[in-house]
Amino acid sequence: MSFLFHYTVYYQTLLLDCKAEGMPEPQITWTTPYGMSLPTPYLGGRFQVHRNGTLELRGIRKTDEGRFLCIAKNYLGEASLAVDLEVASLDEKPSFPVPKTEVLSLEADGDDISLECRATGKPKPEFLWILPNGTAMSPGMKLQWFFHYLGNGTLHIMQTGVIDKGVYQCLAKNVAGQAEKCYALEPGQKPHIRSTTLNMPCNADGCPQATIIWTLPNGLVLDKSQVIGRVTYLSNGTLQVKETSEFDRGSYTCKATNTFGSSTLSYPVSVMVFPPQITHAPPSITRVNRGSPVILNCIAAGIPKPDISWTLPGRTTLEGNLVIKDPGLMNSGIYKCNARNAVGTDFKATYLKVI
């Protein structure tokens, strides 16, 4: 048996030759992938066998894929030729460049923002935007401060604010299928520096009892128990700085003095603060089968150590790593990992797709 391979596309006409020699002249028969036998000649619908043994396939469909077998036979024997046919579609399902999920920050009184929906496909996809409240916007539609441009699929939001937060979903559709891209708009937060309390003791021995004087990095001198802003001179001589920040760095000097002399002690203070940075998080899209447990891990670095929480599609917030024991279709959506410490925040999102 001989083998051939043919690759064609929808609706084309294809000729499969089957030339055989022999004495007496062999009879040619074609067998289709689904078992139909076609003698020579054969004048059917889309399939015809010419007198020379050539099989003509008209208006080829995806269902025509498979092996076509030509058998040439006379009373002395037979020979065969197998033709494997693969049919490709002219249509291409829409697709988006990665990432398919993006998280954007909103300001309280922000500027206009445009959310792009650039998908490729054949034929050219049609676009539909789904707003966070479930409203669908077709091309050319204008609603309050939202406008869906014709042609390129861009959604324009005028003068964005915190009320515009939520997930915006762009659907690209054509006859071959559909694809989606999501934007999660989240209110941004200005970092507020707030940290721990710093205690610097100054224990002095001597007779008569020593007087303790503190000199701060900015030159301020404290010679008695008192409170100045976040700085407290305690009665036992300890200097306390509350809610330390990067502005408190420098040298703090304690000087103990009596009638016989003095001693000094310096505290060089460096305030180490780093905003959170998420170092490990799920990819932008996480796919999971229905009923298969899934764990969403999120790790962040920072000083002080960041707290980790997850914001679920229903806006519920949970602490630590997230475990979904029995995911269903209703669990699909955007899950956002939040890392927070006294210096700032960081977040990353993943679109959980339950299939």
PDB file of C-alpha atoms in Angstrom, residues 93-354:
ATOM      1  CA  LYS A  93     -10.895  32.215  16.523  1.00  0.00           C
ATOM      2  CA  PRO A  94     -10.180  35.654  18.069  1.00  0.00           C
ATOM      3  CA  SER A  95      -7.106  35.891  20.267  1.00  0.00           C
ATOM      4  CA  PHE A  96      -5.568  38.597  22.470  1.00  0.00           C
ATOM      5  CA  PRO A  97      -1.896  39.319  23.069  1.00  0.00           C
ATOM      6  CA  VAL A  98      -0.822  38.602  26.636  1.00  0.00           C
ATOM      7  CA  PRO A  99      -1.529  39.572  29.316  1.00  0.00           C
ATOM      8  CA  LYS A 100      -5.242  38.825  29.072  1.00  0.00           C
ATOM      9  CA  THR A 101      -5.851  40.382  32.493  1.00  0.00           C
ATOM     10  CA  GLU A 102      -4.511  43.804  33.495  1.00  0.00           C
ATOM     11  CA  VAL A 103      -4.825  45.683  36.785  1.00  0.00           C
ATOM     12  CA  LEU A 104      -4.878  49.496  36.623  1.00  0.00           C
ATOM     13  CA  SER A 105      -4.877  52.034  39.465  1.00  0.00           C
ATOM     14  CA  LEU A 106      -7.518  54.747  39.743  1.00  0.00           C
ATOM     15  CA  GLU A 107      -7.052  58.205  41.225  1.00  0.00           C
ATOM     16  CA  ALA A 108      -9.743  60.024  43.200  1.00  0.00           C
ATOM     17  CA  ASP A 109     -10.010  62.679  40.481  1.00  0.00           C
ATOM     18  CA  GLY A 110      -8.346  61.000  37.557  1.00  0.00           C
ATOM     19  CA  ASP A 111      -7.928  61.744  33.886  1.00  0.00           C
ATOM     20  CA  ASP A 112      -9.693  60.025  31.015  1.00  0.00           C
ATOM     21  CA  ILE A 113      -8.654  56.440  30.409  1.00  0.00           C
ATOM     22  CA  SER A 114      -8.919  54.211  27.336  1.00  0.00           C
ATOM     23  CA  LEU A 115      -9.142  50.432  27.632  1.00  0.00           C
ATOM     24  CA  GLU A 116      -7.951  48.763  24.447  1.00  0.00           C
ATOM     25  CA  CYS A 117      -9.446  45.576  23.053  1.00  0.00           C
ATOM     26  CA  ARG A 118      -7.049  44.507  20.322  1.00  0.00           C
ATOM     27  CA  ALA A 119      -7.911  41.018  19.136  1.00  0.00           C
ATOM     28  CA  THR A 120      -6.954  39.248  15.930  1.00  0.00           C
ATOM     29  CA  GLY A 121      -9.031  36.684  14.069  1.00  0.00           C
ATOM     30  CA  LYS A 122     -10.630  35.761  10.740  1.00  0.00           C
ATOM     31  CA  PRO A 123     -13.082  37.172   9.993  1.00  0.00           C
ATOM     32  CA  LYS A 124     -12.374  40.366  11.916  1.00  0.00           C
ATOM     33  CA  PRO A 125     -13.925  40.055  15.383  1.00  0.00           C
ATOM     34  CA  GLU A 126     -16.816  42.119  16.675  1.00  0.00           C
ATOM     35  CA  PHE A 127     -16.356  43.645  20.126  1.00  0.00           C
ATOM     36  CA  LEU A 128     -18.629  43.895  23.142  1.00  0.00           C
ATOM     37  CA  TRP A 129     -17.766  45.489  26.493  1.00  0.00           C
ATOM     38  CA  ILE A 130     -19.306  44.312  29.786  1.00  0.00           C
ATOM     39  CA  LEU A 131     -19.192  46.938  32.551  1.00  0.00           C
ATOM     40  CA  PRO A 132     -18.751  46.008  36.240  1.00  0.00           C
ATOM     41  CA  ASN A 133     -22.516  46.344  36.798  1.00  0.00           C
ATOM     42  CA  GLY A 134     -23.226  43.878  33.965  1.00  0.00           C
ATOM     43  CA  THR A 135     -24.235  46.456  31.338  1.00  0.00           C
ATOM     44  CA  ALA A 136     -23.259  45.430  27.796  1.00  0.00           C
ATOM     45  CA  MET A 137     -21.943  48.126  25.446  1.00  0.00           C
ATOM     46  CA  SER A 138     -21.917  47.467  21.710  1.00  0.00           C
ATOM     47  CA  PRO A 139     -19.715  49.445  19.263  1.00  0.00           C
ATOM     48  CA  GLY A 140     -20.677  53.123  18.948  1.00  0.00           C
ATOM     49  CA  MET A 141     -22.706  53.072  22.171  1.00  0.00           C
ATOM     50  CA  LYS A 142     -22.364  55.956  24.655  1.00  0.00           C
ATOM     51  CA  LEU A 143     -23.571  55.666  28.248  1.00  0.00           C
ATOM     52  CA  GLN A 144     -22.961  58.425  30.818  1.00  0.00           C
ATOM     53  CA  TRP A 145     -19.157  58.821  30.832  1.00  0.00           C
ATOM     54  CA  PHE A 146     -18.499  55.580  28.908  1.00  0.00           C
ATOM     55  CA  PHE A 147     -18.021  55.428  25.141  1.00  0.00           C
ATOM     56  CA  HIS A 148     -17.329  52.332  23.021  1.00  0.00           C
ATOM     57  CA  TYR A 149     -15.551  53.405  19.841  1.00  0.00           C
ATOM     58  CA  LEU A 150     -16.567  51.903  16.516  1.00  0.00           C
ATOM     59  CA  GLY A 151     -14.090  49.659  14.752  1.00  0.00           C
ATOM     60  CA  ASN A 152     -11.152  49.220  17.127  1.00  0.00           C
ATOM     61  CA  GLY A 153     -13.011  48.023  20.229  1.00  0.00           C
ATOM     62  CA  THR A 154     -11.621  50.705  22.583  1.00  0.00           C
ATOM     63  CA  LEU A 155     -13.670  51.677  25.643  1.00  0.00           C
ATOM     64  CA  HIS A 156     -13.165  55.291  26.738  1.00  0.00           C
ATOM     65  CA  ILE A 157     -13.932  56.359  30.322  1.00  0.00           C
ATOM     66  CA  MET A 158     -14.062  60.106  30.973  1.00  0.00           C
ATOM     67  CA  GLN A 159     -12.691  61.596  34.216  1.00  0.00           C
ATOM     68  CA  THR A 160     -12.234  58.332  36.060  1.00  0.00           C
ATOM     69  CA  GLY A 161     -12.775  58.116  39.815  1.00  0.00           C
ATOM     70  CA  VAL A 162     -13.073  55.497  42.528  1.00  0.00           C
ATOM     71  CA  ILE A 163     -16.709  54.895  41.544  1.00  0.00           C
ATOM     72  CA  ASP A 164     -15.413  53.349  38.307  1.00  0.00           C
ATOM     73  CA  LYS A 165     -13.625  50.524  40.112  1.00  0.00           C
ATOM     74  CA  GLY A 166     -14.367  46.945  39.116  1.00  0.00           C
ATOM     75  CA  VAL A 167     -13.741  44.458  36.318  1.00  0.00           C
ATOM     76  CA  TYR A 168     -14.295  45.524  32.699  1.00  0.00           C
ATOM     77  CA  GLN A 169     -14.592  42.626  30.268  1.00  0.00           C
ATOM     78  CA  CYS A 170     -14.052  42.869  26.515  1.00  0.00           C
ATOM     79  CA  LEU A 171     -15.486  40.068  24.375  1.00  0.00           C
ATOM     80  CA  ALA A 172     -14.200  39.536  20.825  1.00  0.00           C
ATOM     81  CA  LYS A 173     -16.427  37.286  18.695  1.00  0.00           C
ATOM     82  CA  ASN A 174     -16.510  35.882  15.175  1.00  0.00           C
ATOM     83  CA  VAL A 175     -17.938  32.760  13.533  1.00  0.00           C
ATOM     84  CA  ALA A 176     -14.987  30.668  14.778  1.00  0.00           C
ATOM     85  CA  GLY A 177     -15.458  31.488  18.463  1.00  0.00           C
ATOM     86  CA  GLN A 178     -14.755  34.152  21.046  1.00  0.00           C
ATOM     87  CA  ALA A 179     -12.032  35.377  23.406  1.00  0.00           C
ATOM     88  CA  GLU A 180     -12.003  37.789  26.321  1.00  0.00           C
ATOM     89  CA  LYS A 181      -9.724  40.327  27.966  1.00  0.00           C
ATOM     90  CA  CYS A 182     -10.266  41.798  31.416  1.00  0.00           C
ATOM     91  CA  TYR A 183      -9.214  45.050  33.060  1.00  0.00           C
ATOM     92  CA  ALA A 184      -9.439  45.361  36.844  1.00  0.00           C
ATOM     93  CA  LEU A 185      -9.606  49.022  37.883  1.00  0.00           C
ATOM     94  CA  GLU A 186      -8.654  49.482  41.542  1.00  0.00           C
ATOM     95  CA  PRO A 187      -8.428  52.662  43.649  1.00  0.00           C
ATOM     96  CA  GLY A 188      -4.818  53.663  44.239  1.00  0.00           C
ATOM     97  CA  GLN A 189      -3.520  54.654  47.677  1.00  0.00           C
ATOM     98  CA  LYS A 190      -0.857  57.154  48.576  1.00  0.00           C
ATOM     99  CA  PRO A 191       1.688  55.475  50.864  1.00  0.00           C
ATOM    100  CA  HIS A 192       1.567  56.531  54.512  1.00  0.00           C
ATOM    101  CA  ILE A 193       4.804  55.935  56.399  1.00  0.00           C
ATOM    102  CA  ARG A 194       4.193  54.540  59.849  1.00  0.00           C
ATOM    103  CA  SER A 195       6.418  52.118  61.730  1.00  0.00           C
ATOM    104  CA  THR A 196       7.443  50.886  65.188  1.00  0.00           C
ATOM    105  CA  THR A 197       8.488  52.622  68.431  1.00  0.00           C
ATOM    106  CA  LEU A 198      12.225  53.060  69.065  1.00  0.00           C
ATOM    107  CA  ASN A 199      13.588  53.117  72.649  1.00  0.00           C
ATOM    108  CA  MET A 200      17.163  54.292  73.338  1.00  0.00           C
ATOM    109  CA  PRO A 201      18.124  53.802  77.029  1.00  0.00           C
ATOM    110  CA  CYS A 202      20.771  55.923  78.728  1.00  0.00           C
ATOM    111  CA  ASN A 203      21.672  54.351  82.094  1.00  0.00           C
ATOM    112  CA  ALA A 204      24.294  56.342  83.982  1.00  0.00           C
ATOM    113  CA  ASP A 205      26.056  55.409  87.260  1.00  0.00           C
ATOM    114  CA  GLY A 206      27.828  57.967  89.406  1.00  0.00           C
ATOM    115  CA  CYS A 207      27.847  59.874  92.621  1.00  0.00           C
ATOM    116  CA  PRO A 208      26.425  62.379  92.783  1.00  0.00           C
ATOM    117  CA  GLN A 209      23.661  61.271  90.381  1.00  0.00           C
ATOM    118  CA  ALA A 210      24.294  62.343  86.802  1.00  0.00           C
ATOM    119  CA  THR A 211      22.158  64.695  84.763  1.00  0.00           C
ATOM    120  CA  ILE A 212      21.209  63.281  81.350  1.00  0.00           C
ATOM    121  CA  ILE A 213      20.950  65.470  78.263  1.00  0.00           C
ATOM    122  CA  TRP A 214      19.826  64.183  74.859  1.00  0.00           C
ATOM    123  CA  THR A 215      20.845  65.797  71.567  1.00  0.00           C
ATOM    124  CA  LEU A 216      18.755  64.883  68.508  1.00  0.00           C
ATOM    125  CA  PRO A 217      19.982  64.682  64.879  1.00  0.00           C
ATOM    126  CA  ASN A 218      18.369  68.055  64.138  1.00  0.00           C
ATOM    127  CA  GLY A 219      20.299  69.702  66.986  1.00  0.00           C
ATOM    128  CA  LEU A 220      17.382  69.865  69.428  1.00  0.00           C
ATOM    129  CA  VAL A 221      18.516  69.445  73.072  1.00  0.00           C
ATOM    130  CA  LEU A 222      16.338  67.762  75.722  1.00  0.00           C
ATOM    131  CA  ASP A 223      17.496  68.150  79.339  1.00  0.00           C
ATOM    132  CA  LYS A 224      14.421  66.966  81.240  1.00  0.00           C
ATOM    133  CA  SER A 225      11.419  64.662  80.953  1.00  0.00           C
ATOM    134  CA  GLN A 226       9.160  66.021  78.242  1.00  0.00           C
ATOM    135  CA  VAL A 227       7.214  65.188  75.094  1.00  0.00           C
ATOM    136  CA  ILE A 228       7.885  66.906  71.767  1.00  0.00           C
ATOM    137  CA  GLY A 229       5.775  65.490  68.971  1.00  0.00           C
ATOM    138  CA  ARG A 230       6.659  61.826  68.551  1.00  0.00           C
ATOM    139  CA  VAL A 231       9.770  62.141  70.752  1.00  0.00           C
ATOM    140  CA  THR A 232       9.520  61.489  74.507  1.00  0.00           C
ATOM    141  CA  TYR A 233      12.234  61.939  77.146  1.00  0.00           C
ATOM    142  CA  LEU A 234      11.199  59.387  79.791  1.00  0.00           C
ATOM    143  CA  SER A 235      11.867  59.852  83.513  1.00  0.00           C
ATOM    144  CA  ASN A 236      14.415  56.991  83.547  1.00  0.00           C
ATOM    145  CA  GLY A 237      16.555  58.757  80.936  1.00  0.00           C
ATOM    146  CA  THR A 238      15.355  56.697  77.964  1.00  0.00           C
ATOM    147  CA  LEU A 239      14.610  58.534  74.737  1.00  0.00           C
ATOM    148  CA  GLN A 240      11.581  57.182  72.897  1.00  0.00           C
ATOM    149  CA  VAL A 241      10.652  57.856  69.266  1.00  0.00           C
ATOM    150  CA  LYS A 242       7.179  56.690  68.240  1.00  0.00           C
ATOM    151  CA  GLU A 243       6.090  55.698  64.740  1.00  0.00           C
ATOM    152  CA  THR A 244       9.607  55.918  63.353  1.00  0.00           C
ATOM    153  CA  SER A 245      10.028  56.994  59.762  1.00  0.00           C
ATOM    154  CA  GLU A 246      12.895  57.564  57.370  1.00  0.00           C
ATOM    155  CA  PHE A 247      13.051  61.177  58.612  1.00  0.00           C
ATOM    156  CA  ASP A 248      14.191  59.988  62.069  1.00  0.00           C
ATOM    157  CA  ARG A 249      17.534  58.656  60.887  1.00  0.00           C
ATOM    158  CA  GLY A 250      20.740  60.166  62.227  1.00  0.00           C
ATOM    159  CA  SER A 251      22.800  60.203  65.446  1.00  0.00           C
ATOM    160  CA  TYR A 252      21.115  60.501  68.876  1.00  0.00           C
ATOM    161  CA  THR A 253      23.590  61.459  71.624  1.00  0.00           C
ATOM    162  CA  CYS A 254      23.116  60.952  75.348  1.00  0.00           C
ATOM    163  CA  LYS A 255      25.427  62.926  77.676  1.00  0.00           C
ATOM    164  CA  ALA A 256      25.577  62.116  81.409  1.00  0.00           C
ATOM    165  CA  THR A 257      27.207  64.802  83.586  1.00  0.00           C
ATOM    166  CA  ASN A 258      27.948  65.322  87.302  1.00  0.00           C
ATOM    167  CA  THR A 259      30.486  67.444  89.211  1.00  0.00           C
ATOM    168  CA  PHE A 260      33.282  64.975  88.454  1.00  0.00           C
ATOM    169  CA  GLY A 261      32.900  64.825  84.698  1.00  0.00           C
ATOM    170  CA  SER A 262      30.775  63.526  81.824  1.00  0.00           C
ATOM    171  CA  SER A 263      30.291  60.542  79.496  1.00  0.00           C
ATOM    172  CA  THR A 264      28.542  60.300  76.148  1.00  0.00           C
ATOM    173  CA  LEU A 265      26.739  57.545  74.259  1.00  0.00           C
ATOM    174  CA  SER A 266      25.641  57.829  70.651  1.00  0.00           C
ATOM    175  CA  TYR A 267      22.960  55.854  68.816  1.00  0.00           C
ATOM    176  CA  PRO A 268      23.381  55.923  65.041  1.00  0.00           C
ATOM    177  CA  VAL A 269      19.852  55.255  63.764  1.00  0.00           C
ATOM    178  CA  SER A 270      19.044  53.956  60.302  1.00  0.00           C
ATOM    179  CA  VAL A 271      15.355  53.439  59.621  1.00  0.00           C
ATOM    180  CA  MET A 272      14.940  50.544  57.218  1.00  0.00           C
ATOM    181  CA  VAL A 273      11.642  50.754  55.379  1.00  0.00           C
ATOM    182  CA  PHE A 274      10.789  49.117  52.069  1.00  0.00           C
ATOM    183  CA  PRO A 275       7.358  49.042  50.477  1.00  0.00           C
ATOM    184  CA  PRO A 276       5.974  45.596  49.663  1.00  0.00           C
ATOM    185  CA  GLN A 277       7.004  43.888  46.468  1.00  0.00           C
ATOM    186  CA  ILE A 278       5.234  40.700  45.442  1.00  0.00           C
ATOM    187  CA  THR A 279       7.928  38.194  44.461  1.00  0.00           C
ATOM    188  CA  HIS A 280       5.752  35.148  43.803  1.00  0.00           C
ATOM    189  CA  ALA A 281       2.168  35.096  42.571  1.00  0.00           C
ATOM    190  CA  PRO A 282      -0.004  33.029  40.210  1.00  0.00           C
ATOM    191  CA  PRO A 283       0.178  33.797  36.465  1.00  0.00           C
ATOM    192  CA  SER A 284      -2.218  36.297  34.914  1.00  0.00           C
ATOM    193  CA  ILE A 285      -4.533  33.405  33.986  1.00  0.00           C
ATOM    194  CA  THR A 286      -4.973  30.295  36.152  1.00  0.00           C
ATOM    195  CA  ARG A 287      -6.888  27.398  34.611  1.00  0.00           C
ATOM    196  CA  VAL A 288      -8.349  24.661  36.786  1.00  0.00           C
ATOM    197  CA  ASN A 289     -10.746  21.793  36.206  1.00  0.00           C
ATOM    198  CA  ARG A 290     -14.069  21.740  38.011  1.00  0.00           C
ATOM    199  CA  GLY A 291     -13.782  19.926  41.322  1.00  0.00           C
ATOM    200  CA  SER A 292      -9.957  19.977  41.391  1.00  0.00           C
ATOM    201  CA  PRO A 293      -8.619  21.819  44.470  1.00  0.00           C
ATOM    202  CA  VAL A 294      -6.527  24.890  43.718  1.00  0.00           C
ATOM    203  CA  ILE A 295      -4.112  26.832  45.947  1.00  0.00           C
ATOM    204  CA  LEU A 296      -3.257  30.446  45.108  1.00  0.00           C
ATOM    205  CA  ASN A 297       0.051  31.355  46.744  1.00  0.00           C
ATOM    206  CA  CYS A 298       1.321  34.900  47.130  1.00  0.00           C
ATOM    207  CA  ILE A 299       4.694  35.887  48.619  1.00  0.00           C
ATOM    208  CA  ALA A 300       5.923  39.458  49.140  1.00  0.00           C
ATOM    209  CA  ALA A 301       9.101  41.083  50.438  1.00  0.00           C
ATOM    210  CA  GLY A 302       9.235  44.325  52.413  1.00  0.00           C
ATOM    211  CA  ILE A 303      10.180  45.991  55.696  1.00  0.00           C
ATOM    212  CA  PRO A 304       8.141  45.795  57.886  1.00  0.00           C
ATOM    213  CA  LYS A 305       7.007  42.320  56.765  1.00  0.00           C
ATOM    214  CA  PRO A 306       3.923  42.756  54.555  1.00  0.00           C
ATOM    215  CA  ASP A 307       0.523  41.299  55.391  1.00  0.00           C
ATOM    216  CA  ILE A 308      -1.004  39.195  52.592  1.00  0.00           C
ATOM    217  CA  SER A 309      -4.704  39.178  51.742  1.00  0.00           C
ATOM    218  CA  TRP A 310      -6.848  38.120  48.784  1.00  0.00           C
ATOM    219  CA  THR A 311      -9.747  40.034  47.270  1.00  0.00           C
ATOM    220  CA  LEU A 312     -12.265  37.656  45.690  1.00  0.00           C
ATOM    221  CA  PRO A 313     -14.576  38.363  42.721  1.00  0.00           C
ATOM    222  CA  GLY A 314     -17.414  39.138  45.152  1.00  0.00           C
ATOM    223  CA  ARG A 315     -15.209  41.751  46.893  1.00  0.00           C
ATOM    224  CA  THR A 316     -14.730  39.470  49.930  1.00  0.00           C
ATOM    225  CA  THR A 317     -11.252  39.730  51.488  1.00  0.00           C
ATOM    226  CA  LEU A 318      -9.406  36.761  53.032  1.00  0.00           C
ATOM    227  CA  GLU A 319      -6.016  36.662  54.780  1.00  0.00           C
ATOM    228  CA  GLY A 320      -3.041  34.476  53.773  1.00  0.00           C
ATOM    229  CA  ASN A 321      -2.844  31.891  50.993  1.00  0.00           C
ATOM    230  CA  LEU A 322      -6.115  31.089  49.248  1.00  0.00           C
ATOM    231  CA  VAL A 323      -7.432  27.518  48.949  1.00  0.00           C
ATOM    232  CA  ILE A 324     -10.489  26.624  46.853  1.00  0.00           C
ATOM    233  CA  LYS A 325     -11.314  22.986  47.640  1.00  0.00           C
ATOM    234  CA  ASP A 326     -14.084  22.303  45.124  1.00  0.00           C
ATOM    235  CA  PRO A 327     -14.048  24.994  42.416  1.00  0.00           C
ATOM    236  CA  GLY A 328     -17.057  25.377  40.157  1.00  0.00           C
ATOM    237  CA  LEU A 329     -17.919  27.663  37.258  1.00  0.00           C
ATOM    238  CA  MET A 330     -19.223  30.258  39.740  1.00  0.00           C
ATOM    239  CA  ASN A 331     -15.689  30.560  41.167  1.00  0.00           C
ATOM    240  CA  SER A 332     -14.327  31.930  37.884  1.00  0.00           C
ATOM    241  CA  GLY A 333     -13.222  35.556  38.073  1.00  0.00           C
ATOM    242  CA  ILE A 334     -10.393  37.880  39.071  1.00  0.00           C
ATOM    243  CA  TYR A 335      -8.579  37.146  42.322  1.00  0.00           C
ATOM    244  CA  LYS A 336      -6.295  39.921  43.587  1.00  0.00           C
ATOM    245  CA  CYS A 337      -3.378  39.380  45.970  1.00  0.00           C
ATOM    246  CA  ASN A 338      -2.741  42.394  48.221  1.00  0.00           C
ATOM    247  CA  ALA A 339       0.546  42.947  50.077  1.00  0.00           C
ATOM    248  CA  ARG A 340       0.528  45.751  52.662  1.00  0.00           C
ATOM    249  CA  ASN A 341       2.879  47.144  55.264  1.00  0.00           C
ATOM    250  CA  ALA A 342       3.248  50.523  56.946  1.00  0.00           C
ATOM    251  CA  VAL A 343       5.095  51.919  53.933  1.00  0.00           C
ATOM    252  CA  GLY A 344       2.810  51.044  51.060  1.00  0.00           C
ATOM    253  CA  THR A 345       1.007  48.387  49.043  1.00  0.00           C
ATOM    254  CA  ASP A 346       1.506  46.102  46.076  1.00  0.00           C
ATOM    255  CA  PHE A 347      -0.966  43.873  44.302  1.00  0.00           C
ATOM    256  CA  LYS A 348      -1.164  41.341  41.503  1.00  0.00           C
ATOM    257  CA  ALA A 349      -4.200  39.690  39.975  1.00  0.00           C
ATOM    258  CA  THR A 350      -4.962  36.378  38.328  1.00  0.00           C
ATOM    259  CA  TYR A 351      -8.018  35.414  36.320  1.00  0.00           C
ATOM    260  CA  LEU A 352      -9.197  32.024  37.586  1.00  0.00           C
ATOM    261  CA  LYS A 353     -10.871  30.114  34.777  1.00  0.00           C
ATOM    262  CA  VAL A 354     -12.743  27.004  35.894  1.00  0.00           C
TER     263      VAL A 354
END
